[in-house]
Coordinates of C-alpha atoms in Angstrom, one line a residue:
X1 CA -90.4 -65.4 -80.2
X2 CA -90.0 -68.3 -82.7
X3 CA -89.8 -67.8 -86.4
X4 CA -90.4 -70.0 -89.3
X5 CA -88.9 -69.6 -92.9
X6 CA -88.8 -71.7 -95.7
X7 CA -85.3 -71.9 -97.2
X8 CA -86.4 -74.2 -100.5
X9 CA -89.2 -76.6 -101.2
X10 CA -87.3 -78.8 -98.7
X11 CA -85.0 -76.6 -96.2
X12 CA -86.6 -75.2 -93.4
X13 CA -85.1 -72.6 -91.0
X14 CA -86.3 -72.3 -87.9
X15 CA -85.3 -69.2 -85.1
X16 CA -86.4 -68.6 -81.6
X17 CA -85.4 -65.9 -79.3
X18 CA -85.9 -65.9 -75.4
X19 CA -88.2 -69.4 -75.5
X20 CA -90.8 -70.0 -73.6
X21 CA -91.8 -73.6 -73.4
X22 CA -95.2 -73.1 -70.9
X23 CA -97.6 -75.1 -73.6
X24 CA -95.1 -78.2 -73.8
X25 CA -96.6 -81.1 -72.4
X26 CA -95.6 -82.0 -68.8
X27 CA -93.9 -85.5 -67.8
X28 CA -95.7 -88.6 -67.0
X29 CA -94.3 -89.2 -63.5
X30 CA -92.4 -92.4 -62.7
X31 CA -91.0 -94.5 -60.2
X32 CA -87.6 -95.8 -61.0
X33 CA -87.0 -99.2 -59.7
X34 CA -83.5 -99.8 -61.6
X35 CA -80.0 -98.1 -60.8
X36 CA -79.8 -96.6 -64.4
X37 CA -81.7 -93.8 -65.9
X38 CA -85.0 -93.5 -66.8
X39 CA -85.7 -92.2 -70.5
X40 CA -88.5 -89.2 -70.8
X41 CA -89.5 -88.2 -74.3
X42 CA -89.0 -84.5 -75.8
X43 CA -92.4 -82.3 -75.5
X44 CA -90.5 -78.7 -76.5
X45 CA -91.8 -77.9 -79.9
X46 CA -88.8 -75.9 -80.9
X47 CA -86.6 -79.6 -80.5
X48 CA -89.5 -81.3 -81.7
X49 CA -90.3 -80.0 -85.3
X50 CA -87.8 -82.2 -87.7
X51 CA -86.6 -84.1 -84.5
X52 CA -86.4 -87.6 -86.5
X53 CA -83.4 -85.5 -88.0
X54 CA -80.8 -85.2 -85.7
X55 CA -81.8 -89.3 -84.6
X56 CA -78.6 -91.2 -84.0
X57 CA -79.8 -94.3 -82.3
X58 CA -77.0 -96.4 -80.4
X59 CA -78.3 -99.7 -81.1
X60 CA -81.6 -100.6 -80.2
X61 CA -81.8 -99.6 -77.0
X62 CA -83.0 -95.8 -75.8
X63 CA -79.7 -94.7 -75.7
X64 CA -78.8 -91.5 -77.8
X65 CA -76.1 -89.8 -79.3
X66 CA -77.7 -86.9 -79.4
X67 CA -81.0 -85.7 -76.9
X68 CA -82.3 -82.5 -77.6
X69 CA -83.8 -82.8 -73.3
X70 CA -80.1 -81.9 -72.4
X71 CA -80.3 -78.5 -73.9
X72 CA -82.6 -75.8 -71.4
X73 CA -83.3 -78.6 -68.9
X74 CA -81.4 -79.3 -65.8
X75 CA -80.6 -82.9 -66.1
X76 CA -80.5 -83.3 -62.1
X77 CA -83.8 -81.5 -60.5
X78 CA -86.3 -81.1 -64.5
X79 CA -85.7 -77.2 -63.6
X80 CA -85.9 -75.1 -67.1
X81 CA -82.8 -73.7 -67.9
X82 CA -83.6 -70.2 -70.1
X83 CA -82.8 -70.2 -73.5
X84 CA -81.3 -67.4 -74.6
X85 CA -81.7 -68.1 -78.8
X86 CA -81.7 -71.0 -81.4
X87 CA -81.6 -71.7 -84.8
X88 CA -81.9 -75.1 -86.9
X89 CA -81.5 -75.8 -90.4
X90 CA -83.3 -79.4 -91.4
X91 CA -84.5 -80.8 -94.7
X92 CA -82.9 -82.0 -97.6
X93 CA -80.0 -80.6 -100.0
X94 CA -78.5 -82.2 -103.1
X95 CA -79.6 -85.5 -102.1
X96 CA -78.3 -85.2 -98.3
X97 CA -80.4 -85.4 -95.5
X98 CA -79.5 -82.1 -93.3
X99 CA -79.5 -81.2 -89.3
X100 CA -77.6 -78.3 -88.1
X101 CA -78.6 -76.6 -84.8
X102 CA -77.0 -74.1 -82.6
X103 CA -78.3 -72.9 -79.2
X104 CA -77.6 -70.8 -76.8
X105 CA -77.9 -70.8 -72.5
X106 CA -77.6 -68.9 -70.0
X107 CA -76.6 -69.3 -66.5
X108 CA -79.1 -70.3 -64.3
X109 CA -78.7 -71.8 -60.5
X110 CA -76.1 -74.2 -60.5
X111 CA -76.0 -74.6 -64.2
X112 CA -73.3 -72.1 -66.3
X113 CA -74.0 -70.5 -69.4
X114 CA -73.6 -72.9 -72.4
X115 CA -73.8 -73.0 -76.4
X116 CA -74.9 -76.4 -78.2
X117 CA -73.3 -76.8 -82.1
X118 CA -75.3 -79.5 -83.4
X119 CA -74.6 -81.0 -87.4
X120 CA -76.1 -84.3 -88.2
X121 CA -76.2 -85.5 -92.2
X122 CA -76.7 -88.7 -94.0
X123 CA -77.2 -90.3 -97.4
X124 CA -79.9 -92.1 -98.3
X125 CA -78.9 -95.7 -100.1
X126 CA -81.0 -97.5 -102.0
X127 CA -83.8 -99.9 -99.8
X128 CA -84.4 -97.8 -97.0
X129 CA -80.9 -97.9 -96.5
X130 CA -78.4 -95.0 -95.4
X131 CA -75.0 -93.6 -94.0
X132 CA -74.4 -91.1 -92.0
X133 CA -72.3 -88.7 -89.9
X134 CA -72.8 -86.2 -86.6
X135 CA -71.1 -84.0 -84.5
X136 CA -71.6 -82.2 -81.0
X137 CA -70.2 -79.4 -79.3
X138 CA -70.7 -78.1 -76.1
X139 CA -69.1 -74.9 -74.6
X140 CA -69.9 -73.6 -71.3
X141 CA -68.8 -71.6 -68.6
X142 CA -68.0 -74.1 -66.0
X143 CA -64.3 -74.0 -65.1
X144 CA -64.0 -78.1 -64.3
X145 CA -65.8 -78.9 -68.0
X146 CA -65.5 -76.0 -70.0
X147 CA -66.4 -78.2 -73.4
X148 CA -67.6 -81.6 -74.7
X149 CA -67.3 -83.0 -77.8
X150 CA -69.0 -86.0 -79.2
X151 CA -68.7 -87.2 -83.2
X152 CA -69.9 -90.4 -84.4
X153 CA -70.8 -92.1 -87.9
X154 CA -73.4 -94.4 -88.7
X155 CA -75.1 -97.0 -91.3
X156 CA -78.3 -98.9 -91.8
X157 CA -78.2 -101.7 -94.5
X158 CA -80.9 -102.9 -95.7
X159 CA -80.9 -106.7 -97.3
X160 CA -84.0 -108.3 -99.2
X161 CA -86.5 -106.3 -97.5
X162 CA -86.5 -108.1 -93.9
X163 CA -82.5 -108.3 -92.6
X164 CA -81.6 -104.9 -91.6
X165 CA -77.7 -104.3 -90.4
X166 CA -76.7 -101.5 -88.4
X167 CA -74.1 -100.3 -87.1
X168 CA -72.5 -97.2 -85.6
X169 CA -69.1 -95.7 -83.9
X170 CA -68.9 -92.9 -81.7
X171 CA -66.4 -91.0 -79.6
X172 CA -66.4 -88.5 -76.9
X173 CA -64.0 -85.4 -75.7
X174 CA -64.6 -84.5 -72.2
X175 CA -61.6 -82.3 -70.2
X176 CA -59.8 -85.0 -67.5
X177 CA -60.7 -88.3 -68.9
X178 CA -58.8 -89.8 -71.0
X179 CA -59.2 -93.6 -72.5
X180 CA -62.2 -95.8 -73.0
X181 CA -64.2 -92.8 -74.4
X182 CA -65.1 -94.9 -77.4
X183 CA -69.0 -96.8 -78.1
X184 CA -69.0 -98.9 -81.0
X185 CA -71.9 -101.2 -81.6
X186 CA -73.6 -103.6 -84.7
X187 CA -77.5 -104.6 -84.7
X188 CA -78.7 -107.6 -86.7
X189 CA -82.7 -107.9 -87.3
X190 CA -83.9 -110.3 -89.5
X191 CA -88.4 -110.1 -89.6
X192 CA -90.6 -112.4 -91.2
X193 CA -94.1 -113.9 -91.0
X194 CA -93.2 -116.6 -88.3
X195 CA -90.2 -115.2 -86.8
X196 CA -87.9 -112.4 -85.7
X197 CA -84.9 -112.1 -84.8
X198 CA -83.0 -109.2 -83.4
X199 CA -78.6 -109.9 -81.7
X200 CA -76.9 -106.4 -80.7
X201 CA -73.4 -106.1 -79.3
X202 CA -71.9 -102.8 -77.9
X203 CA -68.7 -102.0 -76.9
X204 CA -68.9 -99.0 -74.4
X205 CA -65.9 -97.3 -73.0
X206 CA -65.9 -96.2 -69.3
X207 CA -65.6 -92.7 -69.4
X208 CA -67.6 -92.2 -73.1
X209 CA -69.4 -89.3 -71.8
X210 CA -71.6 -87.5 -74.5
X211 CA -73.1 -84.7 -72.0
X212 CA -76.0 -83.4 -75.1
X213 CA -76.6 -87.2 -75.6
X214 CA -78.6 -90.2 -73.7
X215 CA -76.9 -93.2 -72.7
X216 CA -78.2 -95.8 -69.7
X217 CA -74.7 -97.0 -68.5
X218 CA -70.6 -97.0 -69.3
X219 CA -68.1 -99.3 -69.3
X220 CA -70.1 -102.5 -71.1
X221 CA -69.7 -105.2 -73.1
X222 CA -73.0 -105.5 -73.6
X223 CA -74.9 -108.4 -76.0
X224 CA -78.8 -109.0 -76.2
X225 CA -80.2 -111.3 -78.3
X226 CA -84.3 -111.5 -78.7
X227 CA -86.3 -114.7 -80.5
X228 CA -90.1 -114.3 -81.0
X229 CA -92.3 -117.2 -82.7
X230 CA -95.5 -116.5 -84.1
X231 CA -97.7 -118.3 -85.2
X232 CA -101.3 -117.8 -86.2
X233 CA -103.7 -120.6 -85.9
X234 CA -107.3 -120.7 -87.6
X235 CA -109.1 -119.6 -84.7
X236 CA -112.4 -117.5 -84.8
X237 CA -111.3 -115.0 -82.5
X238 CA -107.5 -115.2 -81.9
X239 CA -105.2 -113.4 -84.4
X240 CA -101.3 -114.3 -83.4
X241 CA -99.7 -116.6 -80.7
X242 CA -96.1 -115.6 -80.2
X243 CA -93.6 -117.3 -77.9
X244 CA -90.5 -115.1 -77.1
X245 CA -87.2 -115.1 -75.2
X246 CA -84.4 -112.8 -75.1
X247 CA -80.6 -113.1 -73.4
X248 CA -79.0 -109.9 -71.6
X249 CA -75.4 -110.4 -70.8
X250 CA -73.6 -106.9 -70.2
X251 CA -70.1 -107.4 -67.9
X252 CA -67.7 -104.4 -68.0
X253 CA -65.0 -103.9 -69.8
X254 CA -62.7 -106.0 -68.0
X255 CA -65.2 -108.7 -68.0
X256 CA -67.0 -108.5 -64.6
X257 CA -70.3 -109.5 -65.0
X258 CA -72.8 -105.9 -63.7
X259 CA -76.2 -107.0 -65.3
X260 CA -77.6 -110.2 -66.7
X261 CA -81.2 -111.2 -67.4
X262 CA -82.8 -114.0 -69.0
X263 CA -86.6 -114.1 -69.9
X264 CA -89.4 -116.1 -71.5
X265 CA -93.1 -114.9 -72.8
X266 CA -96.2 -116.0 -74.3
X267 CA -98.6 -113.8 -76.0
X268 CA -101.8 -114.3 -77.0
X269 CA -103.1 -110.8 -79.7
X270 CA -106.3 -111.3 -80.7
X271 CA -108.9 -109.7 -83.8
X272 CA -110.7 -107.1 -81.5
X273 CA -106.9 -105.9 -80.2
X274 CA -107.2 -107.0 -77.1
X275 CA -104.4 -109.4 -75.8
X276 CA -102.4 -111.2 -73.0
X277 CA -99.1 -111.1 -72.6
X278 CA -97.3 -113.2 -69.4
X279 CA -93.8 -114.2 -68.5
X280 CA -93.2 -117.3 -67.6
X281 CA -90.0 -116.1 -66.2
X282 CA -87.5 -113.5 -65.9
X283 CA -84.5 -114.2 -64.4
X284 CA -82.4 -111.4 -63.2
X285 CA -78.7 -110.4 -62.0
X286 CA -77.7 -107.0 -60.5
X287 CA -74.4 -106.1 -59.0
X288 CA -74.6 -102.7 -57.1
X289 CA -70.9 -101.0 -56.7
X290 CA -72.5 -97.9 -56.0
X291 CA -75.1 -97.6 -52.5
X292 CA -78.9 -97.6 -54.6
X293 CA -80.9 -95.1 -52.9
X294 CA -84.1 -96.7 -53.9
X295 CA -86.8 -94.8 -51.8
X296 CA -86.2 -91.4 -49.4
X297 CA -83.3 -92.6 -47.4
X298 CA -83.5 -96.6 -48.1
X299 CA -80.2 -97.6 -49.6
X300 CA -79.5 -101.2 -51.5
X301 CA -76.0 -101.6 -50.1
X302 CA -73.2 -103.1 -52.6
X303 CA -73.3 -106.6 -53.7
X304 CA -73.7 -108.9 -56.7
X305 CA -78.1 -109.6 -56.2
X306 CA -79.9 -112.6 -58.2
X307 CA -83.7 -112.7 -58.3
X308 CA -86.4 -114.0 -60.4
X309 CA -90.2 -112.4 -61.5
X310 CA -93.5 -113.6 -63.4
X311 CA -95.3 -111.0 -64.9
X312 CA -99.5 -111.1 -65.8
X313 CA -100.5 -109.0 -68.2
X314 CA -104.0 -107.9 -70.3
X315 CA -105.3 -105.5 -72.7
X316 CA -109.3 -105.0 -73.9
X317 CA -110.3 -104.8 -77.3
X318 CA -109.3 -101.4 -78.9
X319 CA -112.4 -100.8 -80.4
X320 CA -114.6 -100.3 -76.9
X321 CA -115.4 -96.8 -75.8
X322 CA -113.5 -98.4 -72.6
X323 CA -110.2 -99.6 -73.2
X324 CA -108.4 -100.9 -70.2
X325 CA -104.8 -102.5 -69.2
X326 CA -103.8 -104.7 -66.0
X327 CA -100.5 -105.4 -65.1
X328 CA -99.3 -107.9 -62.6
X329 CA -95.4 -108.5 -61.7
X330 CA -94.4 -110.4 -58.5
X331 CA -91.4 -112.2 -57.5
X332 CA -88.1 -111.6 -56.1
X333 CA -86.1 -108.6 -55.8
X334 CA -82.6 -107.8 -54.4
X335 CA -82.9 -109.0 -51.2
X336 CA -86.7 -109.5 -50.5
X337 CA -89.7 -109.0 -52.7
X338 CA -91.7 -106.8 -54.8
X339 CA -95.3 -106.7 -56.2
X340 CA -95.9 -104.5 -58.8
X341 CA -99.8 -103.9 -59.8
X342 CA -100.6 -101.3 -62.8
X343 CA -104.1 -100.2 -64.4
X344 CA -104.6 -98.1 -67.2
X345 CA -108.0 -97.2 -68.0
X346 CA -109.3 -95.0 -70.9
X347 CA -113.2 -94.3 -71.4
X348 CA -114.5 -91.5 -74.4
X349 CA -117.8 -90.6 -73.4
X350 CA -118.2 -88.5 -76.1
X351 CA -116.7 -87.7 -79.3
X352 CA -115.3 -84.5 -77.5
X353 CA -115.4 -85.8 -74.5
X354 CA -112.3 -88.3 -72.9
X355 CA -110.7 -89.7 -69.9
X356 CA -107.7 -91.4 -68.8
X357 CA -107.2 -93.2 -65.4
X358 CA -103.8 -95.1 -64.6
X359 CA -102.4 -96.4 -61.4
X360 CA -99.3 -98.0 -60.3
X361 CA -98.6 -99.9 -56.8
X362 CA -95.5 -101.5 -55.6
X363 CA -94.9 -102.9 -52.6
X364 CA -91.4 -103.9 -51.2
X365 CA -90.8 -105.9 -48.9
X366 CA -86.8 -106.1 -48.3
X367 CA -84.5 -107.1 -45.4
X368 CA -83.3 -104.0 -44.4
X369 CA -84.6 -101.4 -41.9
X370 CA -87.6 -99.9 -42.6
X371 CA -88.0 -102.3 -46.2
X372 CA -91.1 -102.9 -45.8
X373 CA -93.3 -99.4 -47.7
X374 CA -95.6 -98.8 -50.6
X375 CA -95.0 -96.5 -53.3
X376 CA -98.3 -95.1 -55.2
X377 CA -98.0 -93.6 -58.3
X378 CA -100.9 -92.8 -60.7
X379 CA -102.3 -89.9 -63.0
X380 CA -106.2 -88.7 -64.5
X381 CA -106.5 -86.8 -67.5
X382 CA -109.4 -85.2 -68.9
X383 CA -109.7 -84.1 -72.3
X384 CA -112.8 -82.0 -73.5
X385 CA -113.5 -80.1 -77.0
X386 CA -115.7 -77.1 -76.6
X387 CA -115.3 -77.2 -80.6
X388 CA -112.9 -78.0 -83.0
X389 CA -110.8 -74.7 -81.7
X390 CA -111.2 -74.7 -78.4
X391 CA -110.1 -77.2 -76.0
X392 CA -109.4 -77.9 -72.2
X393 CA -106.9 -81.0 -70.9
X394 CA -106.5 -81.1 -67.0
X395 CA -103.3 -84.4 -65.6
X396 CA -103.5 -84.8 -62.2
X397 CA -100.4 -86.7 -61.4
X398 CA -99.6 -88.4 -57.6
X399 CA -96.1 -90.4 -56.9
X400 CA -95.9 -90.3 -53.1
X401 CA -92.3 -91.4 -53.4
X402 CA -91.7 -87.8 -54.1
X403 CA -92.1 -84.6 -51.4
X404 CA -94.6 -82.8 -52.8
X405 CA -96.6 -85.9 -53.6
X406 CA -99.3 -84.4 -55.8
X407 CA -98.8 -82.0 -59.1
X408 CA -101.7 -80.9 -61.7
X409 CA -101.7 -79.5 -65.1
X410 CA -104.5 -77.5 -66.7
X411 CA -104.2 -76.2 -70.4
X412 CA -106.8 -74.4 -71.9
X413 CA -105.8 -73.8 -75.7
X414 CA -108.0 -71.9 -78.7
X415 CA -106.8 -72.3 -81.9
X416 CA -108.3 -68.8 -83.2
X417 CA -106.6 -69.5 -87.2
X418 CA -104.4 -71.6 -88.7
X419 CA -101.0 -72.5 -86.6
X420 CA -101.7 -69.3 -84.4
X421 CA -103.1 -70.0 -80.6
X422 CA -103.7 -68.8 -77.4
X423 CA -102.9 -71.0 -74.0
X424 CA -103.8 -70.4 -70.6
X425 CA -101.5 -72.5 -68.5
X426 CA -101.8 -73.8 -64.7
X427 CA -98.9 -76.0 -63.3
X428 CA -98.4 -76.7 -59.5
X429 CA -95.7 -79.6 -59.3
X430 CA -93.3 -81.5 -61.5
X431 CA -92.9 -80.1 -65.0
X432 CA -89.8 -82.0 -66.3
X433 CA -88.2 -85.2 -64.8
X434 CA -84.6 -85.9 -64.0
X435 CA -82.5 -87.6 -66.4
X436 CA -80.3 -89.5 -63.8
X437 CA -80.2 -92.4 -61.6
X438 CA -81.8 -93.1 -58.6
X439 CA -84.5 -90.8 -57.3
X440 CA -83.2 -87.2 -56.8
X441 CA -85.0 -84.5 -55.6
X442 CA -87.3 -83.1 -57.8
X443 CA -88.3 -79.1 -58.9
X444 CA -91.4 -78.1 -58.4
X445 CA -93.1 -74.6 -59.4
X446 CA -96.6 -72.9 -58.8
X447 CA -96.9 -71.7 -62.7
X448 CA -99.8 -69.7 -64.7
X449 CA -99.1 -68.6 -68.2
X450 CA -100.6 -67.2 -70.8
X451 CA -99.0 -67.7 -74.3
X452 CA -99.7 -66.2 -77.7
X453 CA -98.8 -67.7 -80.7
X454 CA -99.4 -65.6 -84.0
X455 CA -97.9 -67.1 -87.5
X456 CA -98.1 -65.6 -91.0
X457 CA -96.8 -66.4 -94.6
X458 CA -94.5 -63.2 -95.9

């Protein structure tokens, strides 16, 4: 049950009861080539609605104070977690932007019961510009890490329209640790016609743990600094020419280098919005203090790995009732090779009637035992409108890195009045994607579901 109330003209409470997330969109399956985490977007409506709320962004990167994905989701296998009940506050009071959320879980498989306290307000400055505050608490019922508590604060300054400071500070309370549970961090981005400019340094502690948050990696000093030059001759058909580089340095803490990377790009955007876009080089560093299980049971042992990669890449014109992508990336890697080839097609044969094609191979070739495998993974969608209420989208998905190599998802939804539906809902496969490193085994369900949404204005 969800329900919907309008405190004021710009307070909105929202309240749901024994969720059911069966209509959320399922994940677009990857194949995680890096040591770190890969970063999967929210599709829960409940989290979603006023989600640019509770957004406390450290730095520039993907990294999170706060992600709503940790709440009802087991962060190891994508199994849902039931939710017991919700409520959020968001909106605006006495010139203060507002985020206050409080959930509740109960215990499911290996995960304990838990309660998420979410409060999240800033001020808005002059320009765009803004301070602001949060705070996280986590309570469960797991004896070794009973709570966690994360606070931060936060600003974005705003100078002549095109230099933007940021900054932030955040700290973490996690039973055991103790030390380095700090992140502080500063962006500077300065845009203009011809250039852009964008240095970010971070200070992350090694045991900064914010368990309802996102973060990639711990224990960092971690600077990135990105130039692009653009510059737009008088052409007939070409729009922008932009030449780019960025640095990556990121040692720990005590100054051990763990990631480095170095690249350089031209880019070509023309009128019809198709474009090219090719590295000229990208020059890599990787230490590994932790055995990589890359694929099934291939492990990249520990070691300090250098390798270097050119990328090919083009997009058609935008306008084109056939819109397609091709991705080429081939070089080095660790200690042998990998081609990566991607295409991503999109064709609307009809105004109600659309498809979408995409396909992913890499090939490995590394000197280890049984290095040398493919991995496959690729998706079709089908989108068709019987009217402008009633609609059918089918995502067939295939990563043959994964067990059950093949998942599908068929969602028939009718809109039969305003904000009130009905969904019919197959899902054999994946639903929800891990959050952590390396490629863990995934859940997989056999799901139909019929949902009933009903909404009405006391």
């Amino acid at each position: 049950m969800d329900i919907k109330l309008g405190l004021r003209s710009n307070l909105v409470a929202n309240l749901t009861g024994n969720t059911d997330f069966a209509n959320a969109d399922v994940d677009t399956q990857q194949f995680n080539l890096t040591p770190y985490k890969l970063f999967f977007p929210e599709k829960r409506q409940f989290f979603l609605e006023n989600a640019g709320v509770f957004n406390f962004p450290l730095a520039g990167s993907s990294d999170l104070l706060f992600f709503s994905r940790q709440i009802g989701i087991d962060p190891i296998t994508g199994q849902e977690v039931p939710i017991n009940g919700g409520a959020k506050i968001t909106g605006s009071l006495d010139g203060f932007e507002l985020g206050l959320m409080d959930v509740d879980t109960r215990s499911s498989g290996p995960n304990p019961y838990a309660n998420y306290a979410v409060l999240r307000v800033k001020r808005s400055l002059p320009g765009g510009s803004y301070i602001g505050v949060m705070g996280i608490d986590k309570r469960s019922g797991s004896r070794t890490d009973p709570f966690n508590q994360t606070g931060g604060v936060d600003t974005r300054l705003v100078f002549f329209k095109n230099l933007i400071f940021s900054a932030y500070a955040a700290q973490t309370r996690t039973p055991g640790l103790s030390g380095g549970q700090t992140n502080l961090g500063a962006v500077l981005n300065y845009q203009s016609n011809w250039l852009d400019l964008y240095q970010e340094h971070r200070k992350i502690g090694r045991h900064f743990n914010p368990e309802v948050g996102f973060l990639e990696r711990t224990d960092c000093l971690c600077d990135y600094l990105d130039a692009n030059f653009k510059v737009r001759p008088k052409m007939r058909r070409l729009r922008e020419l932009n030449f780019e580089g960025f640095f990556f340095h990121a040692p720990d803490t005590h100054g051990v280098l763990q990631t480095q990377e170095w690249q350089g790009a031209f880019r070509a955007i023309f009128h019809n919005g198709s474009y090219s876009d090719d590295d000229i080089a990208d020059v890599f560093t990787q230490r590994i203090t932790d055995p990589f299980n890359i694929y099934k049971n291939l492990v990249i042992p520990n070691g300090l790995y250098h390798w270097t990669r050119h990328q090919l890449a083009y997009g058609s014109p935008q306008d084109r009732r056939l819109q397609v992508q091709l991705f080429e990336r081939f070089g080095t890697y660790y200690n042998g090779h990998l081609n990566e080839a991607r295409v991503r097609a999109t064709y609307r044969a009809k105004e109600r009637l659309s498809f979408s094609f995409s396909q992913q191979w890499n090939r490995f070739r590394l000197a280890l035992p049984g290095g040398n495998f493919s991995v496959v993974v690729g998706s079709f969608q089908t989108n068709y409108s019987f009217s402008r209420f009633l609609s059918i989208s089918t995502l067939l998905q295939m990563d043959t890195a994964n067990t059950q190599a093949a998942s599908a998802n068929i969602r028939l939804r009718w809109n039969y009045r305003p904000d009130s539906d009905l969904y019919v809902i197959y899902t054999a496969g994946q639903r929800f994607a891990s959050l952590v490193a390396a490629s863990p085994a995934q859940f997989t369900e056999n799901r139909f579901a019929v949902k009933w949404t009903y909404s009405w204005s006391p």
